[in-house]
XYZ file of N, CA, C and O in Angstrom:
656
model
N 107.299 107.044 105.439
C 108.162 106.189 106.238
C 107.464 104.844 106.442
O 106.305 104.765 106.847
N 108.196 103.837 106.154
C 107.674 102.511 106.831
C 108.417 101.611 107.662
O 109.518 101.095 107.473
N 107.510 101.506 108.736
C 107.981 100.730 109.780
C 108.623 99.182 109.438
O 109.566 98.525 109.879
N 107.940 99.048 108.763
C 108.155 97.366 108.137
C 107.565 96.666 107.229
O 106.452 97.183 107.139
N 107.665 95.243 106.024
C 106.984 95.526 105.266
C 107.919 93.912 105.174
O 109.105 93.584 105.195
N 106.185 93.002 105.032
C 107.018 91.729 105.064
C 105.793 91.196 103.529
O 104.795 91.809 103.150
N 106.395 89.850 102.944
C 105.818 89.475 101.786
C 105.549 87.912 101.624
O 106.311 87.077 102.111
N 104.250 87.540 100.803
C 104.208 86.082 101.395
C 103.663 85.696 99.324
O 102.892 86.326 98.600
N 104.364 84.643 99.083
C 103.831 84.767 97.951
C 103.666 83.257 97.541
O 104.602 82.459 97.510
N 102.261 82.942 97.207
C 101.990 81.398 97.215
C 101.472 81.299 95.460
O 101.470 82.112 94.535
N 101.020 79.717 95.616
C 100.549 79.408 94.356
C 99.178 79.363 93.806
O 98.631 78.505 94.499
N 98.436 79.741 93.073
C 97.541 79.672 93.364
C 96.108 79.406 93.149
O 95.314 79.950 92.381
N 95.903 78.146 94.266
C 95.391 77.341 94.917
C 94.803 77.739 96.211
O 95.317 78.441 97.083
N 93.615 77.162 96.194
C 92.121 77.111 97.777
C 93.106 76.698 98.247
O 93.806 77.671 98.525
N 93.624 75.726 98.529
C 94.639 74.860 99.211
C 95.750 75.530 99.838
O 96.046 75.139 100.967
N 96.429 76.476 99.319
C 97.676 77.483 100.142
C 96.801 78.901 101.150
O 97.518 79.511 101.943
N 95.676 79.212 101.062
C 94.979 79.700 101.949
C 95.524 79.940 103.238
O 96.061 80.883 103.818
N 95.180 78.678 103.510
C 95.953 78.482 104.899
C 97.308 79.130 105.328
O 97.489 79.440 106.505
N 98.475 79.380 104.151
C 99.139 79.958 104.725
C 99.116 81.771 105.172
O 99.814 82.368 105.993
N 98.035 82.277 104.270
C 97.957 83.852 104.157
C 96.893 83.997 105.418
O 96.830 85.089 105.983
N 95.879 82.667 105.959
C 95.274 83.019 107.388
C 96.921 83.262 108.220
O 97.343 84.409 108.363
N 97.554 82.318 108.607
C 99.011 82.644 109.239
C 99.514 83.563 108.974
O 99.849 84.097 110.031
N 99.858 84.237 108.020
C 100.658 85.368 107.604
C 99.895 86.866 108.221
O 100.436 87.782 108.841
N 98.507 86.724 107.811
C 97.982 87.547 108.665
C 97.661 87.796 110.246
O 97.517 88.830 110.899
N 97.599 86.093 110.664
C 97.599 86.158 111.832
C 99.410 86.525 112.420
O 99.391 87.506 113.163
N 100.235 86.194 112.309
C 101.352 86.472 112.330
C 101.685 88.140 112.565
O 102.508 88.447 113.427
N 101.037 89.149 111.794
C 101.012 90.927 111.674
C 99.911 90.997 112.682
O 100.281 91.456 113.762
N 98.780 90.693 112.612
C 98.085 91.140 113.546
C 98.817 90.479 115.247
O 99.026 91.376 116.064
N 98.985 89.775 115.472
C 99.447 89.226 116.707
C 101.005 90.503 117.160
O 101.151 91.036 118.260
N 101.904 90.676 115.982
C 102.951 91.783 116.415
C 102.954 92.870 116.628
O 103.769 93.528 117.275
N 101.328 93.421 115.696
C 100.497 94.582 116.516
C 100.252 94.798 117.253
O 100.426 95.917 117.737
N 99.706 93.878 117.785
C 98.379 93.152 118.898
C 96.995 94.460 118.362
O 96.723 95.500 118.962
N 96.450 94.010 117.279
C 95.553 94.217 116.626
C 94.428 93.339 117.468
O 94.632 92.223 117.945
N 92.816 94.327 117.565
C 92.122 93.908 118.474
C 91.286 92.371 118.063
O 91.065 92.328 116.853
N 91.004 91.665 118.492
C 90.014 90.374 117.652
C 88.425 90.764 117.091
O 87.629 89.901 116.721
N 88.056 92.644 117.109
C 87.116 93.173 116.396
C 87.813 93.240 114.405
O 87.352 92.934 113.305
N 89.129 93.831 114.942
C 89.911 94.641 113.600
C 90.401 93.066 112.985
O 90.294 92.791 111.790
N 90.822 92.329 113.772
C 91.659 90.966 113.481
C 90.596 90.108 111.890
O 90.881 89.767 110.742
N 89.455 90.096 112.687
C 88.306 89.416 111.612
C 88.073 90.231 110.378
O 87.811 89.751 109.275
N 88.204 91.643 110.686
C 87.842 92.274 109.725
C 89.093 92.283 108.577
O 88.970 92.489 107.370
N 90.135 92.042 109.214
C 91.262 91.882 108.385
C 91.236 90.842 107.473
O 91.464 90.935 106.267
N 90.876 89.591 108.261
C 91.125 88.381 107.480
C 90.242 88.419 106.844
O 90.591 88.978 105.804
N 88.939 88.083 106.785
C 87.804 88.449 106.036
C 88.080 89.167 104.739
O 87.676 88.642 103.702
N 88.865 90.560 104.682
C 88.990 91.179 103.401
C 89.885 90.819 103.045
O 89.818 91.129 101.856
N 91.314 90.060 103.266
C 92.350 89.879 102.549
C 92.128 88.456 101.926
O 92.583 87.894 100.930
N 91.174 88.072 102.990
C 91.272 85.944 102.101
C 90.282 86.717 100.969
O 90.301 86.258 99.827
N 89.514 87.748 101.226
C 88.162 87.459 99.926
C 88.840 87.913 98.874
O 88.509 87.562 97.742
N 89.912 88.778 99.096
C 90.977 89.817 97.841
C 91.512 88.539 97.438
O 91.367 88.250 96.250
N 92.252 87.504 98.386
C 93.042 86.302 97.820
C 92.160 85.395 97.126
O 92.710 84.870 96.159
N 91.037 85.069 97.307
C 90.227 84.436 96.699
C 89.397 84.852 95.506
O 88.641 84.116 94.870
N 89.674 86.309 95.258
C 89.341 86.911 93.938
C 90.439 86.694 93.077
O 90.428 86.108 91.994
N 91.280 87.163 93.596
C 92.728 86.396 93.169
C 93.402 85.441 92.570
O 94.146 85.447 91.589
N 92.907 84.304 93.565
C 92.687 82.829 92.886
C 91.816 82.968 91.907
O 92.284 83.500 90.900
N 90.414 82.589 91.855
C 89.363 82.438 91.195
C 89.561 83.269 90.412
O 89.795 82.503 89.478
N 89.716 84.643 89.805
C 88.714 85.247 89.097
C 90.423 86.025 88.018
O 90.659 86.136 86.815
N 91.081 86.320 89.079
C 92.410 86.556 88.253
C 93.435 85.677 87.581
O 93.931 85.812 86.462
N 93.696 84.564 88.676
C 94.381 83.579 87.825
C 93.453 82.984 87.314
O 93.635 82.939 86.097
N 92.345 82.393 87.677
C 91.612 81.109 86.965
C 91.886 79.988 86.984
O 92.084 79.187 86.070
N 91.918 79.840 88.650
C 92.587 78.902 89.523
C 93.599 78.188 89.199
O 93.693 77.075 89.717
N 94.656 78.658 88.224
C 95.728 78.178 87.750
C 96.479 78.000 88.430
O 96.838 79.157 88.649
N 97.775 76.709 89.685
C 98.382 76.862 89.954
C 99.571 76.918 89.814
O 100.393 76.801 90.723
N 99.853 77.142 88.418
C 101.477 77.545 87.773
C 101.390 79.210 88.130
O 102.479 79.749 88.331
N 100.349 79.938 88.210
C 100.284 81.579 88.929
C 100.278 81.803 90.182
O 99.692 81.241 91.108
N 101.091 82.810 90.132
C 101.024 83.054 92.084
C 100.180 84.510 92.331
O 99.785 85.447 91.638
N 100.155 84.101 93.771
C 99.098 85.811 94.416
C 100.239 86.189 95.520
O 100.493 85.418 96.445
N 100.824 87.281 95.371
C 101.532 87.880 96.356
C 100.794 88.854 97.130
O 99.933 89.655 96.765
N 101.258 88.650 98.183
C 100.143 89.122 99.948
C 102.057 90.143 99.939
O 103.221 89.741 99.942
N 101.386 91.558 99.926
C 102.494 92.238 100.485
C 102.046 92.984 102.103
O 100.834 92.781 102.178
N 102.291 93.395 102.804
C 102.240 93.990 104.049
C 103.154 94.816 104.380
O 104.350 94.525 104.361
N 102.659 96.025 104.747
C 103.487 97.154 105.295
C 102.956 98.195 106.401
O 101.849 98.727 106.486
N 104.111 98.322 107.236
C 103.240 98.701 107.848
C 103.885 100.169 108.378
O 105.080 100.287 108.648
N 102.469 101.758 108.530
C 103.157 102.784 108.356
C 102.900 103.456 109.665
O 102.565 102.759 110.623
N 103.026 104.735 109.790
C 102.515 105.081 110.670
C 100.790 105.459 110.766
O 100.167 106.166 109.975
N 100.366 104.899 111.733
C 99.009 104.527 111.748
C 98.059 104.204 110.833
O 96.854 104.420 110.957
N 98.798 103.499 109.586
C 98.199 102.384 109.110
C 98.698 101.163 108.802
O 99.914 100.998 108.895
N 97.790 100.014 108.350
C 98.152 98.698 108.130
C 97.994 98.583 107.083
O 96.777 98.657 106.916
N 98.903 98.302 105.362
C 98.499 98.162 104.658
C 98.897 96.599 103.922
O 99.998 96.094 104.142
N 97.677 95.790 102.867
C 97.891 94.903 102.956
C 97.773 94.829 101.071
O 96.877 95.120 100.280
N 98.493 94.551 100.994
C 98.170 94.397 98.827
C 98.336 93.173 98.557
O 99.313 92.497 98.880
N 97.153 92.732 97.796
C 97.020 91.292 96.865
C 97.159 91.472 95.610
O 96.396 92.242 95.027
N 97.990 90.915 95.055
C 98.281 90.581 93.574
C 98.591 89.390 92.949
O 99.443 88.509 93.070
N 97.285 89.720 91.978
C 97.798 88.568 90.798
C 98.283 88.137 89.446
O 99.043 89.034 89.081
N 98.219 87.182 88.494
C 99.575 87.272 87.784
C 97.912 87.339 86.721
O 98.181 86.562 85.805
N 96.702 87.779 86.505
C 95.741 87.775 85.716
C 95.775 89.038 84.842
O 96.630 89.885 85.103
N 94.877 89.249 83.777
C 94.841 89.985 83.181
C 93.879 91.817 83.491
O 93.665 92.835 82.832
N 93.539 91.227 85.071
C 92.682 92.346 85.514
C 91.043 92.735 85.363
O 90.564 91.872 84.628
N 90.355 93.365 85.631
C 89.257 93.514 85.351
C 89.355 94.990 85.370
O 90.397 95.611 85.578
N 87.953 95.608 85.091
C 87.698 96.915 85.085
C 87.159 96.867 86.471
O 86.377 95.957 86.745
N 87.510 97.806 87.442
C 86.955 97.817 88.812
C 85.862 98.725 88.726
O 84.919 98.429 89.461
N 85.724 99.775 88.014
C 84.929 101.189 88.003
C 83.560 101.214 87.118
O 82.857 102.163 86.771
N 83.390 99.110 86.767
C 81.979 99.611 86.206
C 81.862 98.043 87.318
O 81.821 97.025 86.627
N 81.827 97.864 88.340
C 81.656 96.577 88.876
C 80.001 96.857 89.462
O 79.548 97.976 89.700
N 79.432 95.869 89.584
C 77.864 95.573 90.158
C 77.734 95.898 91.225
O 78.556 95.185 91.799
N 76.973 96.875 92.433
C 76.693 96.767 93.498
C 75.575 96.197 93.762
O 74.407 96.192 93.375
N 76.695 95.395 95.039
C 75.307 93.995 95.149
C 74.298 94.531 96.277
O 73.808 93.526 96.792
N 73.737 95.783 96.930
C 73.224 96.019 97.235
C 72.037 96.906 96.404
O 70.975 97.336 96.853
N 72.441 96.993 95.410
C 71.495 97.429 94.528
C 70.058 96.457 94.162
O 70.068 95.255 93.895
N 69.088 97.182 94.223
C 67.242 96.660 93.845
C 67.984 95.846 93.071
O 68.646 95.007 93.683
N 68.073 95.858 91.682
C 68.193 95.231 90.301
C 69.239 93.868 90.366
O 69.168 92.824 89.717
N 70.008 94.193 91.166
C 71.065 93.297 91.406
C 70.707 91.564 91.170
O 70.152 90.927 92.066
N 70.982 91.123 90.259
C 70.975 89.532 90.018
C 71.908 88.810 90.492
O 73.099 88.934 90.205
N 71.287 87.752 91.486
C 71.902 86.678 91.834
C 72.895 86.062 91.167
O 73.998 85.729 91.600
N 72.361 85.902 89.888
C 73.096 84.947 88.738
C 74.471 85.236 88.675
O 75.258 84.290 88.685
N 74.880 86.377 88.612
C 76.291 87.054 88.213
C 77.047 86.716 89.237
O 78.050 86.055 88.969
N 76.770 87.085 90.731
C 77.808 86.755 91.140
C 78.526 87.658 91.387
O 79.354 87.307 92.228
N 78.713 89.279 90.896
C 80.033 89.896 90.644
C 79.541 90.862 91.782
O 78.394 91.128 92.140
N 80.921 91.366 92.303
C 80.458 92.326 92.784
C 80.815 91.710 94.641
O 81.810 92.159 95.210
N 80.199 91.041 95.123
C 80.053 91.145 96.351
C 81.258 90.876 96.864
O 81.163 90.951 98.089
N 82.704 90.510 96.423
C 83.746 90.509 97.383
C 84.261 92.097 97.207
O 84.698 92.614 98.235
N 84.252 92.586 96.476
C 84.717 94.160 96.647
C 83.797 94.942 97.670
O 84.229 95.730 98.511
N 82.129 94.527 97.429
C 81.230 95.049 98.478
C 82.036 94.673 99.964
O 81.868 95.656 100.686
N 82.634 93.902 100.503
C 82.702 93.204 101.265
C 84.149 93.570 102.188
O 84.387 93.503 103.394
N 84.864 93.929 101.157
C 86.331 94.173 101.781
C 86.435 95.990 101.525
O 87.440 96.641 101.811
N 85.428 96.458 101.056
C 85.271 97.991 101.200
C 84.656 98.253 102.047
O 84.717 99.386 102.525
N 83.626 97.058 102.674
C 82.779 97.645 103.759
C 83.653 97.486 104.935
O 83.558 98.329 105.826
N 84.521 96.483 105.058
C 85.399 95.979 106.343
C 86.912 96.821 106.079
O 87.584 96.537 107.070
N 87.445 97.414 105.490
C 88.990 98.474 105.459
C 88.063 99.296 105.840
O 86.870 99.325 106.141
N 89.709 100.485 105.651
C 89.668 101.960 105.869
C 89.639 102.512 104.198
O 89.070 103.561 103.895
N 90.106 101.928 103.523
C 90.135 102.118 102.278
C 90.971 101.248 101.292
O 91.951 100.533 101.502
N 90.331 101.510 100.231
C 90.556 100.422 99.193
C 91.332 100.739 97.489
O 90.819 101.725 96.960
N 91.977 100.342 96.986
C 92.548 101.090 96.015
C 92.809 100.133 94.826
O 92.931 98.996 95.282
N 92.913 100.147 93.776
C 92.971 98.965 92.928
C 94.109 99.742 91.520
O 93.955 100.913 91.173
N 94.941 99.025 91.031
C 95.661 99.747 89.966
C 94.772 99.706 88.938
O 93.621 99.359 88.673
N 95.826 100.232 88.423
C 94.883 100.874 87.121
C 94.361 99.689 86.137
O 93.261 99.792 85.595
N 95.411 98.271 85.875
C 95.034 97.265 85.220
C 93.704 96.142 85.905
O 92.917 95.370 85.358
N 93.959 96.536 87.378
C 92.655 95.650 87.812
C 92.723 94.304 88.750
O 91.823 93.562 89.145
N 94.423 94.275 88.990
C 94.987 92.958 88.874
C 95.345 93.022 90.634
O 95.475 91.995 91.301
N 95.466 94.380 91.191
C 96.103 94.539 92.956
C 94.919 95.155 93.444
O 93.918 95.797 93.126
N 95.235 94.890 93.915
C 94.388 95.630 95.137
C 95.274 95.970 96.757
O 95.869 95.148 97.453
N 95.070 97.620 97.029
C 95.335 98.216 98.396
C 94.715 98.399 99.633
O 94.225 99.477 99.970
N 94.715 97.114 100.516
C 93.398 97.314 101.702
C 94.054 97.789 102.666
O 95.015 97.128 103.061
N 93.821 98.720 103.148
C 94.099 99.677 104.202
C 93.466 100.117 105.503
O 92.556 100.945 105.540
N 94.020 99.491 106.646
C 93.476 99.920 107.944
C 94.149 101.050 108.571
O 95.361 101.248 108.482
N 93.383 101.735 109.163
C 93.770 103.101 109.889
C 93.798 102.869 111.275
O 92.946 103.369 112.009
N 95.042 101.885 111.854
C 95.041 101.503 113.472
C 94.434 102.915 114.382
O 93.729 102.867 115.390
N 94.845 103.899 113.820
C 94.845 105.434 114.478
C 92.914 105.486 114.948
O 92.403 105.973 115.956
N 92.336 104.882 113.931
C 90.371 105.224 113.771
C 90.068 103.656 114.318
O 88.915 103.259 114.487
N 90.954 103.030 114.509
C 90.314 101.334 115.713
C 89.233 102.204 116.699
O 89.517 103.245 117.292
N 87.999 101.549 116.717
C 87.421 101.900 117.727
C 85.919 101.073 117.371
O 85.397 101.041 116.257
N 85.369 100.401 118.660
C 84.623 99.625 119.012
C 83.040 100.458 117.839
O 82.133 100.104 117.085
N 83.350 101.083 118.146
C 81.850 102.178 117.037
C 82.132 101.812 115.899
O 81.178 101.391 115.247
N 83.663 101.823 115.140
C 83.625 101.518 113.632
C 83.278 99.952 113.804
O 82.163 99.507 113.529
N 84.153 99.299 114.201
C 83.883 97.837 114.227
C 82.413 97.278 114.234
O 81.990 96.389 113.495
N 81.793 97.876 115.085
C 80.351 97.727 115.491
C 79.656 98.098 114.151
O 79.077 97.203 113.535
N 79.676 99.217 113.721
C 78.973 99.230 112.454
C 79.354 98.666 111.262
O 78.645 97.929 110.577
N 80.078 98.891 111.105
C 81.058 97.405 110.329
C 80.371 96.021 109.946
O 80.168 95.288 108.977
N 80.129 96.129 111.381
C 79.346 94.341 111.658
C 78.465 94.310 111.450
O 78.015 93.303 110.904
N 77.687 95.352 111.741
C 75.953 95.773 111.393
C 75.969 95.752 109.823
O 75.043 95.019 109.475
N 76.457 96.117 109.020
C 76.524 96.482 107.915
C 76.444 95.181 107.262
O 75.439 94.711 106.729
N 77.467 94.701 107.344
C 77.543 93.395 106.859
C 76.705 92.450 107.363
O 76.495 91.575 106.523
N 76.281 92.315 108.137
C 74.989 91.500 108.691
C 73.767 91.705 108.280
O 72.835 90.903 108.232
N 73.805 92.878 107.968
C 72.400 93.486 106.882
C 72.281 93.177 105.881
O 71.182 92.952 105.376
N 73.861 93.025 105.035
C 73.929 92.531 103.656
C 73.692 91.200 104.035
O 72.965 90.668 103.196
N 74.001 90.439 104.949
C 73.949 89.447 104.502
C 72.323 88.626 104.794
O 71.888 87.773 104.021
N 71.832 88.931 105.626
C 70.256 88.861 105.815
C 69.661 89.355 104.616
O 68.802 88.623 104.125
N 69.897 90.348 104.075
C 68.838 90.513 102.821
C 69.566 89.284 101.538
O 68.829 88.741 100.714
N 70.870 89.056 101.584
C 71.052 88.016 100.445
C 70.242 87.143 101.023
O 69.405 86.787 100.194
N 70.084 86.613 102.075
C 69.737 85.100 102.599
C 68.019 85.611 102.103
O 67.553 84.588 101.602
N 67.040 86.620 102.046
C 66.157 86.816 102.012
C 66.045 86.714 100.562
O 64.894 86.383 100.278
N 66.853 86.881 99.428
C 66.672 86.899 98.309
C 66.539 85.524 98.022
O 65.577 84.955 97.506
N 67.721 85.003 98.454
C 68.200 83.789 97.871
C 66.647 82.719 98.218
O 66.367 81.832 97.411
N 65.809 82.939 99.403
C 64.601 82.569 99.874
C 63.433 82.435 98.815
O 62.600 81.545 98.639
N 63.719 83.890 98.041
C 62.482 84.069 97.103
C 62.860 83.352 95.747
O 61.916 83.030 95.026
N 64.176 83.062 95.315
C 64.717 82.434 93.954
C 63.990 81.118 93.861
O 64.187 80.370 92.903
């Protein structure tokens, strides 16, 4: 069953951003989604939209990224898609890995929006992605580690990036 299920579909361009911060702020505000879950939202859907842009279209703006939203019972789900040819998700780099090279690049927005959902899902071509919050598991402990997590990652990049 779904409660509702609204769709925002831009061009894509850094520059239309701005409207998918609104669009999200817009669902979270009719929730009243907490300003722990709120960040964690935006955070993974601009970095999905910005993989999106960048890496699927190839910042082409004759391609669009459609932001779908639906919303079920006790979850929030949010899908980015783009008009690219996909990647393989299932051999991607973890950027928390020893070996892990700076140079590439790959890897850390999926690190990033898997560490901040409830779960994450990608089709089979490579091209959507399913970020999924579980309003039902909101609670100041997930959020909190959440934050820890990512603050860890991001202190040890800043520590790498020190030694380059």
């Amino acid at each position: 069953m779904i409660f509702e299920e609204m769709k925002l579909r831009i061009p894509s361009s850094p520059e239309n951003v701005y409207l998918v911060e609104r669009f999200i702020e817009e669902i979270c505000d009719r929730y009243n989604i907490s300003n722990n879950y709120f960040g964690n939202i935006t955070i993974a859907v601009l970095e999905a939209v910005d993989n999106a842009i960048v890496h699927g279209n190839k910042n082409n703006p004759i391609k669009e990224i459609e932001i779908l939203f639906k919303a079920k019972p006790g979850n929030l789900i949010f899908t980015v898609r783009d008009d690219g040819q996909g990647f393989d998700y299932h051999n991607v780099i973890d950027p928390t890995d020893i070996s892990y090279s700076e140079e590439n690049n790959i890897g850390r927005g999926i690190f990033i929006i898997k560490s901040l959902a409830d779960n994450v899902v990608f089709n089979e071509k490579g091209n959507e992605v399913e970020i999924t919050y579980s309003i039902k598991g909101i609670s100041k402990d997930l959020a909190s580690q959440r934050k820890k997590r990512l603050e860890e990652y991001s202190k040890e990049t800043r520590k790498r990036e020190k030694k380059a």
